[in-house]
């Protein structure tokens, strides 16, 4: 049984002699001993299903995922394991995160240095931190907002920049589509940070003149994360009553 956590995160514990090989063949990144790694599970068609953090602690691998995705992820992993020597269960561990001073067991968030640290099984963190402002400043997507299960592609969501995919690790579910996007095409759509005057609900369609150009997401401090069609983006765009501007030269590399 996978339960809801007050902080919105569930930590699964994966044990058994086949645990590392099992995960290696499924997810976009590798669990590395002692390191916190950002990764995702994709559909066979290369669509995003869930993102999570992996922590290899020697005799077990912890998987830190949004609680609303945990039951579905648990079912899918259980389906894939077949007869492998793998056990998946709810660890019951809490998740803390913060900036600045950290517990001794804390590890750096692998997506971006400005996201601070994460720690497991300890209390801590600062509830006053404006995480949305940090995400918008560095174009870091959030599950259920910018990262949409069964719809998003991870390279359009910036997974290369967020250290969430290893293109050298070999096969995993959805790897063929991801590799083709990486090596054989130029991305024509993706998440970017835009300047915004005004506000509009998350999910508002962005218009470039009379043509749809994308979707508006999280907003903070006169900036926002948007999913844009690059061939239509530029100049003044609108999302409801808000006016947006985007410059490719102004995007973050890391």
PDB file of C-alpha atoms in Angstrom:
ATOM      1  CA  UNK A   1       0.000   0.000   0.000  1.00  0.00           C
ATOM      2  CA  UNK A   2       1.433   3.394  -1.054  1.00  0.00           C
ATOM      3  CA  UNK A   3       0.280   6.158   1.264  1.00  0.00           C
ATOM      4  CA  UNK A   4      -0.002   9.922   0.904  1.00  0.00           C
ATOM      5  CA  UNK A   5       2.711  11.966   2.599  1.00  0.00           C
ATOM      6  CA  UNK A   6       2.015  15.337   4.197  1.00  0.00           C
ATOM      7  CA  UNK A   7       4.845  16.960   2.270  1.00  0.00           C
ATOM      8  CA  UNK A   8       3.579  15.571  -1.029  1.00  0.00           C
ATOM      9  CA  UNK A   9       6.413  13.076  -1.530  1.00  0.00           C
ATOM     10  CA  UNK A  10       6.568   9.299  -1.189  1.00  0.00           C
ATOM     11  CA  UNK A  11       9.859   7.410  -0.841  1.00  0.00           C
ATOM     12  CA  UNK A  12       9.835   3.872  -2.199  1.00  0.00           C
ATOM     13  CA  UNK A  13      12.452   1.374  -1.057  1.00  0.00           C
ATOM     14  CA  UNK A  14      13.762  -1.014  -3.749  1.00  0.00           C
ATOM     15  CA  UNK A  15      15.737  -4.032  -2.559  1.00  0.00           C
ATOM     16  CA  UNK A  16      16.780  -7.439  -3.878  1.00  0.00           C
ATOM     17  CA  UNK A  17      19.759  -8.732  -5.811  1.00  0.00           C
ATOM     18  CA  UNK A  18      18.445  -7.563  -9.205  1.00  0.00           C
ATOM     19  CA  UNK A  19      17.458  -4.031  -8.119  1.00  0.00           C
ATOM     20  CA  UNK A  20      20.220  -2.138  -9.982  1.00  0.00           C
ATOM     21  CA  UNK A  21      19.909  -4.096 -13.225  1.00  0.00           C
ATOM     22  CA  UNK A  22      16.113  -3.818 -13.001  1.00  0.00           C
ATOM     23  CA  UNK A  23      16.134  -0.026 -12.766  1.00  0.00           C
ATOM     24  CA  UNK A  24      18.921   0.334 -15.354  1.00  0.00           C
ATOM     25  CA  UNK A  25      16.666  -1.173 -18.017  1.00  0.00           C
ATOM     26  CA  UNK A  26      13.702   1.054 -17.208  1.00  0.00           C
ATOM     27  CA  UNK A  27      14.627   4.628 -16.319  1.00  0.00           C
ATOM     28  CA  UNK A  28      16.426   7.492 -18.078  1.00  0.00           C
ATOM     29  CA  UNK A  29      19.362   7.785 -15.666  1.00  0.00           C
ATOM     30  CA  UNK A  30      21.491   5.476 -13.514  1.00  0.00           C
ATOM     31  CA  UNK A  31      21.476   5.231  -9.733  1.00  0.00           C
ATOM     32  CA  UNK A  32      25.038   5.912  -8.591  1.00  0.00           C
ATOM     33  CA  UNK A  33      26.190   4.797  -5.122  1.00  0.00           C
ATOM     34  CA  UNK A  34      25.997   7.619  -2.605  1.00  0.00           C
ATOM     35  CA  UNK A  35      24.715  10.191  -5.101  1.00  0.00           C
ATOM     36  CA  UNK A  36      21.258  11.674  -5.569  1.00  0.00           C
ATOM     37  CA  UNK A  37      20.229  11.254  -9.202  1.00  0.00           C
ATOM     38  CA  UNK A  38      17.284  12.777 -11.081  1.00  0.00           C
ATOM     39  CA  UNK A  39      15.527  10.436 -13.504  1.00  0.00           C
ATOM     40  CA  UNK A  40      12.219   9.547 -15.152  1.00  0.00           C
ATOM     41  CA  UNK A  41      10.150   6.648 -16.367  1.00  0.00           C
ATOM     42  CA  UNK A  42       8.798   6.945 -19.915  1.00  0.00           C
ATOM     43  CA  UNK A  43       6.185   5.131 -21.933  1.00  0.00           C
ATOM     44  CA  UNK A  44       7.368   2.914 -24.829  1.00  0.00           C
ATOM     45  CA  UNK A  45       6.402   5.864 -27.061  1.00  0.00           C
ATOM     46  CA  UNK A  46       8.876   8.100 -25.204  1.00  0.00           C
ATOM     47  CA  UNK A  47       6.256  10.113 -23.304  1.00  0.00           C
ATOM     48  CA  UNK A  48       6.875  11.211 -19.715  1.00  0.00           C
ATOM     49  CA  UNK A  49       5.132   9.131 -17.025  1.00  0.00           C
ATOM     50  CA  UNK A  50       6.848  10.108 -13.767  1.00  0.00           C
ATOM     51  CA  UNK A  51       9.978  11.892 -12.555  1.00  0.00           C
ATOM     52  CA  UNK A  52      11.813  11.022  -9.358  1.00  0.00           C
ATOM     53  CA  UNK A  53      15.094  11.033  -7.473  1.00  0.00           C
ATOM     54  CA  UNK A  54      17.150   7.866  -6.961  1.00  0.00           C
ATOM     55  CA  UNK A  55      19.546   7.282  -4.070  1.00  0.00           C
ATOM     56  CA  UNK A  56      21.644   4.100  -4.004  1.00  0.00           C
ATOM     57  CA  UNK A  57      22.455   3.418  -0.342  1.00  0.00           C
ATOM     58  CA  UNK A  58      24.358   0.175  -0.890  1.00  0.00           C
ATOM     59  CA  UNK A  59      21.825  -2.451   0.113  1.00  0.00           C
ATOM     60  CA  UNK A  60      18.803  -0.533  -1.123  1.00  0.00           C
ATOM     61  CA  UNK A  61      17.784   2.150  -3.613  1.00  0.00           C
ATOM     62  CA  UNK A  62      15.428   4.898  -2.493  1.00  0.00           C
ATOM     63  CA  UNK A  63      13.035   6.375  -5.052  1.00  0.00           C
ATOM     64  CA  UNK A  64      11.609   9.800  -4.129  1.00  0.00           C
ATOM     65  CA  UNK A  65       8.470  10.606  -6.163  1.00  0.00           C
ATOM     66  CA  UNK A  66       5.456  12.911  -5.958  1.00  0.00           C
ATOM     67  CA  UNK A  67       2.827  11.160  -3.838  1.00  0.00           C
ATOM     68  CA  UNK A  68       0.078  11.460  -6.430  1.00  0.00           C
ATOM     69  CA  UNK A  69       2.263   9.585  -8.936  1.00  0.00           C
ATOM     70  CA  UNK A  70       3.442   6.946  -6.450  1.00  0.00           C
ATOM     71  CA  UNK A  71       0.571   4.419  -6.752  1.00  0.00           C
ATOM     72  CA  UNK A  72       0.735   4.343 -10.550  1.00  0.00           C
ATOM     73  CA  UNK A  73       4.522   4.150 -10.543  1.00  0.00           C
ATOM     74  CA  UNK A  74       4.416   1.334  -7.976  1.00  0.00           C
ATOM     75  CA  UNK A  75       2.003  -0.643 -10.166  1.00  0.00           C
ATOM     76  CA  UNK A  76       4.064  -0.106 -13.315  1.00  0.00           C
ATOM     77  CA  UNK A  77       7.362  -1.071 -11.662  1.00  0.00           C
ATOM     78  CA  UNK A  78       5.704  -4.153 -10.169  1.00  0.00           C
ATOM     79  CA  UNK A  79       4.461  -5.119 -13.635  1.00  0.00           C
ATOM     80  CA  UNK A  80       7.950  -4.820 -15.114  1.00  0.00           C
ATOM     81  CA  UNK A  81       9.781  -6.784 -12.445  1.00  0.00           C
ATOM     82  CA  UNK A  82       8.245 -10.151 -13.400  1.00  0.00           C
ATOM     83  CA  UNK A  83      10.425 -12.819 -11.701  1.00  0.00           C
ATOM     84  CA  UNK A  84      13.360 -10.535 -10.942  1.00  0.00           C
ATOM     85  CA  UNK A  85      14.754 -10.550  -7.410  1.00  0.00           C
ATOM     86  CA  UNK A  86      13.281  -7.142  -6.615  1.00  0.00           C
ATOM     87  CA  UNK A  87      11.080  -5.929  -3.781  1.00  0.00           C
ATOM     88  CA  UNK A  88       9.333  -2.547  -3.892  1.00  0.00           C
ATOM     89  CA  UNK A  89       7.716  -1.055  -0.800  1.00  0.00           C
ATOM     90  CA  UNK A  90       6.899   2.247   0.843  1.00  0.00           C
ATOM     91  CA  UNK A  91       9.859   3.157   3.063  1.00  0.00           C
ATOM     92  CA  UNK A  92       7.823   5.523   5.237  1.00  0.00           C
ATOM     93  CA  UNK A  93      10.694   8.027   5.096  1.00  0.00           C
ATOM     94  CA  UNK A  94       9.964  11.741   5.121  1.00  0.00           C
ATOM     95  CA  UNK A  95      11.541  14.184   2.667  1.00  0.00           C
ATOM     96  CA  UNK A  96      13.083  17.502   3.691  1.00  0.00           C
ATOM     97  CA  UNK A  97      14.559  20.122   1.399  1.00  0.00           C
ATOM     98  CA  UNK A  98      16.026  23.554   1.854  1.00  0.00           C
ATOM     99  CA  UNK A  99      18.682  26.128   1.087  1.00  0.00           C
ATOM    100  CA  UNK A 100      21.775  27.019   3.081  1.00  0.00           C
ATOM    101  CA  UNK A 101      22.582  25.002   6.227  1.00  0.00           C
ATOM    102  CA  UNK A 102      21.717  21.348   5.689  1.00  0.00           C
ATOM    103  CA  UNK A 103      21.459  18.182   7.808  1.00  0.00           C
ATOM    104  CA  UNK A 104      24.542  15.961   7.776  1.00  0.00           C
ATOM    105  CA  UNK A 105      22.794  13.405   5.570  1.00  0.00           C
ATOM    106  CA  UNK A 106      21.591  15.940   2.987  1.00  0.00           C
ATOM    107  CA  UNK A 107      22.526  15.705  -0.674  1.00  0.00           C
ATOM    108  CA  UNK A 108      22.570  18.398  -3.346  1.00  0.00           C
ATOM    109  CA  UNK A 109      19.549  18.542  -5.641  1.00  0.00           C
ATOM    110  CA  UNK A 110      21.047  17.298  -8.919  1.00  0.00           C
ATOM    111  CA  UNK A 111      18.836  19.413 -11.183  1.00  0.00           C
ATOM    112  CA  UNK A 112      20.311  22.824 -10.348  1.00  0.00           C
ATOM    113  CA  UNK A 113      22.545  24.318  -7.641  1.00  0.00           C
ATOM    114  CA  UNK A 114      19.914  26.931  -6.777  1.00  0.00           C
ATOM    115  CA  UNK A 115      17.517  24.168  -5.660  1.00  0.00           C
ATOM    116  CA  UNK A 116      19.626  23.481  -2.574  1.00  0.00           C
ATOM    117  CA  UNK A 117      19.492  20.118  -0.820  1.00  0.00           C
ATOM    118  CA  UNK A 118      17.235  17.138  -0.109  1.00  0.00           C
ATOM    119  CA  UNK A 119      17.398  14.787   2.881  1.00  0.00           C
ATOM    120  CA  UNK A 120      15.543  11.616   3.859  1.00  0.00           C
ATOM    121  CA  UNK A 121      14.204  10.500   7.204  1.00  0.00           C
ATOM    122  CA  UNK A 122      14.893  13.859   8.875  1.00  0.00           C
ATOM    123  CA  UNK A 123      12.856  16.920   9.710  1.00  0.00           C
ATOM    124  CA  UNK A 124      13.901  20.265   8.311  1.00  0.00           C
ATOM    125  CA  UNK A 125      13.608  22.711   5.476  1.00  0.00           C
ATOM    126  CA  UNK A 126      12.206  26.214   5.321  1.00  0.00           C
ATOM    127  CA  UNK A 127       8.483  26.435   4.402  1.00  0.00           C
ATOM    128  CA  UNK A 128       8.927  30.121   3.526  1.00  0.00           C
ATOM    129  CA  UNK A 129      11.161  29.458   0.500  1.00  0.00           C
ATOM    130  CA  UNK A 130       9.548  30.532  -2.766  1.00  0.00           C
ATOM    131  CA  UNK A 131      10.382  27.447  -4.808  1.00  0.00           C
ATOM    132  CA  UNK A 132       8.259  28.651  -7.731  1.00  0.00           C
ATOM    133  CA  UNK A 133      10.426  31.754  -8.080  1.00  0.00           C
ATOM    134  CA  UNK A 134      13.539  29.558  -8.261  1.00  0.00           C
ATOM    135  CA  UNK A 135      11.915  27.206 -10.757  1.00  0.00           C
ATOM    136  CA  UNK A 136      10.806  30.046 -13.014  1.00  0.00           C
ATOM    137  CA  UNK A 137      14.208  31.767 -12.895  1.00  0.00           C
ATOM    138  CA  UNK A 138      15.948  28.582 -14.084  1.00  0.00           C
ATOM    139  CA  UNK A 139      13.138  27.000 -16.132  1.00  0.00           C
ATOM    140  CA  UNK A 140      12.789  23.923 -13.927  1.00  0.00           C
ATOM    141  CA  UNK A 141       9.539  22.023 -14.593  1.00  0.00           C
ATOM    142  CA  UNK A 142       7.292  20.582 -11.899  1.00  0.00           C
ATOM    143  CA  UNK A 143       5.302  17.359 -12.152  1.00  0.00           C
ATOM    144  CA  UNK A 144       1.622  18.001 -12.812  1.00  0.00           C
ATOM    145  CA  UNK A 145       2.244  21.567 -14.005  1.00  0.00           C
ATOM    146  CA  UNK A 146       4.858  21.721 -16.764  1.00  0.00           C
ATOM    147  CA  UNK A 147       5.577  17.962 -16.741  1.00  0.00           C
ATOM    148  CA  UNK A 148       2.384  16.275 -17.881  1.00  0.00           C
ATOM    149  CA  UNK A 149       2.142  12.471 -17.763  1.00  0.00           C
ATOM    150  CA  UNK A 150       1.433  10.816 -21.128  1.00  0.00           C
ATOM    151  CA  UNK A 151       2.000  14.153 -22.914  1.00  0.00           C
ATOM    152  CA  UNK A 152       5.459  15.669 -22.234  1.00  0.00           C
ATOM    153  CA  UNK A 153       8.743  14.701 -23.905  1.00  0.00           C
ATOM    154  CA  UNK A 154      11.674  14.974 -21.508  1.00  0.00           C
ATOM    155  CA  UNK A 155      14.074  16.654 -23.934  1.00  0.00           C
ATOM    156  CA  UNK A 156      11.503  19.382 -24.602  1.00  0.00           C
ATOM    157  CA  UNK A 157      11.286  19.741 -20.812  1.00  0.00           C
ATOM    158  CA  UNK A 158      15.041  20.348 -20.505  1.00  0.00           C
ATOM    159  CA  UNK A 159      16.195  17.009 -19.097  1.00  0.00           C
ATOM    160  CA  UNK A 160      19.648  17.353 -20.637  1.00  0.00           C
ATOM    161  CA  UNK A 161      20.154  20.641 -18.795  1.00  0.00           C
ATOM    162  CA  UNK A 162      18.666  19.180 -15.590  1.00  0.00           C
ATOM    163  CA  UNK A 163      21.007  16.137 -15.639  1.00  0.00           C
ATOM    164  CA  UNK A 164      18.007  13.800 -15.841  1.00  0.00           C
ATOM    165  CA  UNK A 165      19.017  11.585 -18.772  1.00  0.00           C
ATOM    166  CA  UNK A 166      22.150   9.596 -19.601  1.00  0.00           C
ATOM    167  CA  UNK A 167      22.444   9.152 -23.370  1.00  0.00           C
ATOM    168  CA  UNK A 168      25.278   6.619 -22.964  1.00  0.00           C
ATOM    169  CA  UNK A 169      23.611   4.184 -20.558  1.00  0.00           C
ATOM    170  CA  UNK A 170      22.012   1.893 -23.113  1.00  0.00           C
ATOM    171  CA  UNK A 171      18.445   0.800 -23.508  1.00  0.00           C
ATOM    172  CA  UNK A 172      15.586   1.853 -21.254  1.00  0.00           C
ATOM    173  CA  UNK A 173      11.848   2.201 -21.849  1.00  0.00           C
ATOM    174  CA  UNK A 174      11.304   5.010 -24.377  1.00  0.00           C
ATOM    175  CA  UNK A 175      15.035   5.271 -25.172  1.00  0.00           C
ATOM    176  CA  UNK A 176      14.654   4.901 -28.941  1.00  0.00           C
ATOM    177  CA  UNK A 177      12.345   7.905 -29.258  1.00  0.00           C
ATOM    178  CA  UNK A 178      14.490   9.997 -26.893  1.00  0.00           C
ATOM    179  CA  UNK A 179      17.695   9.136 -28.774  1.00  0.00           C
ATOM    180  CA  UNK A 180      16.085  10.022 -32.092  1.00  0.00           C
ATOM    181  CA  UNK A 181      15.029  13.423 -30.730  1.00  0.00           C
ATOM    182  CA  UNK A 182      18.539  13.967 -29.379  1.00  0.00           C
ATOM    183  CA  UNK A 183      20.578  12.994 -32.418  1.00  0.00           C
ATOM    184  CA  UNK A 184      18.386  13.249 -35.506  1.00  0.00           C
ATOM    185  CA  UNK A 185      16.139  16.270 -35.009  1.00  0.00           C
ATOM    186  CA  UNK A 186      16.228  19.891 -33.917  1.00  0.00           C
ATOM    187  CA  UNK A 187      13.728  20.577 -31.161  1.00  0.00           C
ATOM    188  CA  UNK A 188      10.930  22.754 -32.487  1.00  0.00           C
ATOM    189  CA  UNK A 189       9.050  23.030 -29.181  1.00  0.00           C
ATOM    190  CA  UNK A 190      10.046  23.227 -25.543  1.00  0.00           C
ATOM    191  CA  UNK A 191       9.884  24.841 -22.131  1.00  0.00           C
ATOM    192  CA  UNK A 192      11.451  28.296 -21.839  1.00  0.00           C
ATOM    193  CA  UNK A 193      11.402  31.260 -19.482  1.00  0.00           C
ATOM    194  CA  UNK A 194       9.499  34.293 -20.785  1.00  0.00           C
ATOM    195  CA  UNK A 195       8.934  37.825 -19.563  1.00  0.00           C
ATOM    196  CA  UNK A 196       5.294  38.497 -18.687  1.00  0.00           C
ATOM    197  CA  UNK A 197       3.240  41.628 -18.073  1.00  0.00           C
ATOM    198  CA  UNK A 198       0.073  40.682 -16.216  1.00  0.00           C
ATOM    199  CA  UNK A 199      -1.085  37.249 -15.080  1.00  0.00           C
ATOM    200  CA  UNK A 200      -3.094  34.410 -16.571  1.00  0.00           C
ATOM    201  CA  UNK A 201      -4.176  30.976 -15.299  1.00  0.00           C
ATOM    202  CA  UNK A 202      -1.785  28.058 -15.679  1.00  0.00           C
ATOM    203  CA  UNK A 203      -2.695  26.307 -18.908  1.00  0.00           C
ATOM    204  CA  UNK A 204      -3.708  29.458 -20.792  1.00  0.00           C
ATOM    205  CA  UNK A 205      -3.017  29.237 -24.518  1.00  0.00           C
ATOM    206  CA  UNK A 206      -0.314  31.574 -25.821  1.00  0.00           C
ATOM    207  CA  UNK A 207      -1.061  33.378 -29.064  1.00  0.00           C
ATOM    208  CA  UNK A 208       1.361  34.966 -31.528  1.00  0.00           C
ATOM    209  CA  UNK A 209      -1.002  37.209 -33.432  1.00  0.00           C
ATOM    210  CA  UNK A 210      -3.810  34.919 -34.542  1.00  0.00           C
ATOM    211  CA  UNK A 211      -1.728  31.719 -34.320  1.00  0.00           C
ATOM    212  CA  UNK A 212      -1.438  29.400 -31.301  1.00  0.00           C
ATOM    213  CA  UNK A 213       2.174  29.477 -30.084  1.00  0.00           C
ATOM    214  CA  UNK A 214       2.180  27.472 -26.852  1.00  0.00           C
ATOM    215  CA  UNK A 215       0.947  27.225 -23.271  1.00  0.00           C
ATOM    216  CA  UNK A 216       1.603  29.364 -20.189  1.00  0.00           C
ATOM    217  CA  UNK A 217       2.563  27.714 -16.894  1.00  0.00           C
ATOM    218  CA  UNK A 218       4.099  28.865 -13.567  1.00  0.00           C
ATOM    219  CA  UNK A 219       4.524  32.629 -13.100  1.00  0.00           C
ATOM    220  CA  UNK A 220       6.622  34.585 -10.609  1.00  0.00           C
ATOM    221  CA  UNK A 221       8.127  38.073 -10.428  1.00  0.00           C
ATOM    222  CA  UNK A 222       7.323  39.171 -13.961  1.00  0.00           C
ATOM    223  CA  UNK A 223       8.587  35.933 -15.514  1.00  0.00           C
ATOM    224  CA  UNK A 224       6.977  32.621 -16.387  1.00  0.00           C
ATOM    225  CA  UNK A 225       7.653  29.141 -17.694  1.00  0.00           C
ATOM    226  CA  UNK A 226       6.027  28.598 -21.066  1.00  0.00           C
ATOM    227  CA  UNK A 227       5.872  25.785 -23.581  1.00  0.00           C
ATOM    228  CA  UNK A 228       6.491  27.395 -26.970  1.00  0.00           C
ATOM    229  CA  UNK A 229       6.553  26.531 -30.625  1.00  0.00           C
ATOM    230  CA  UNK A 230       9.835  28.143 -31.564  1.00  0.00           C
ATOM    231  CA  UNK A 231       8.818  28.823 -35.167  1.00  0.00           C
ATOM    232  CA  UNK A 232       5.946  31.021 -33.957  1.00  0.00           C
ATOM    233  CA  UNK A 233       7.475  32.552 -30.818  1.00  0.00           C
ATOM    234  CA  UNK A 234       8.910  36.057 -30.818  1.00  0.00           C
ATOM    235  CA  UNK A 235       7.886  39.660 -30.358  1.00  0.00           C
ATOM    236  CA  UNK A 236       4.844  40.364 -28.220  1.00  0.00           C
ATOM    237  CA  UNK A 237       2.636  37.345 -27.568  1.00  0.00           C
ATOM    238  CA  UNK A 238      -0.513  37.114 -25.473  1.00  0.00           C
ATOM    239  CA  UNK A 239      -1.933  34.659 -22.928  1.00  0.00           C
ATOM    240  CA  UNK A 240      -5.380  35.840 -21.912  1.00  0.00           C
ATOM    241  CA  UNK A 241      -4.880  39.445 -20.792  1.00  0.00           C
ATOM    242  CA  UNK A 242      -1.127  39.014 -20.221  1.00  0.00           C
ATOM    243  CA  UNK A 243       1.585  40.046 -22.682  1.00  0.00           C
ATOM    244  CA  UNK A 244       4.635  37.775 -23.108  1.00  0.00           C
ATOM    245  CA  UNK A 245       8.062  38.263 -24.640  1.00  0.00           C
ATOM    246  CA  UNK A 246      10.691  35.622 -25.347  1.00  0.00           C
ATOM    247  CA  UNK A 247      14.262  35.809 -26.527  1.00  0.00           C
ATOM    248  CA  UNK A 248      16.207  32.678 -27.397  1.00  0.00           C
ATOM    249  CA  UNK A 249      19.429  34.471 -26.446  1.00  0.00           C
ATOM    250  CA  UNK A 250      18.113  35.032 -22.920  1.00  0.00           C
ATOM    251  CA  UNK A 251      17.632  31.372 -22.046  1.00  0.00           C
ATOM    252  CA  UNK A 252      19.638  29.579 -19.355  1.00  0.00           C
ATOM    253  CA  UNK A 253      22.261  27.000 -20.233  1.00  0.00           C
ATOM    254  CA  UNK A 254      22.256  25.389 -16.776  1.00  0.00           C
TER     255      UNK A 254
END
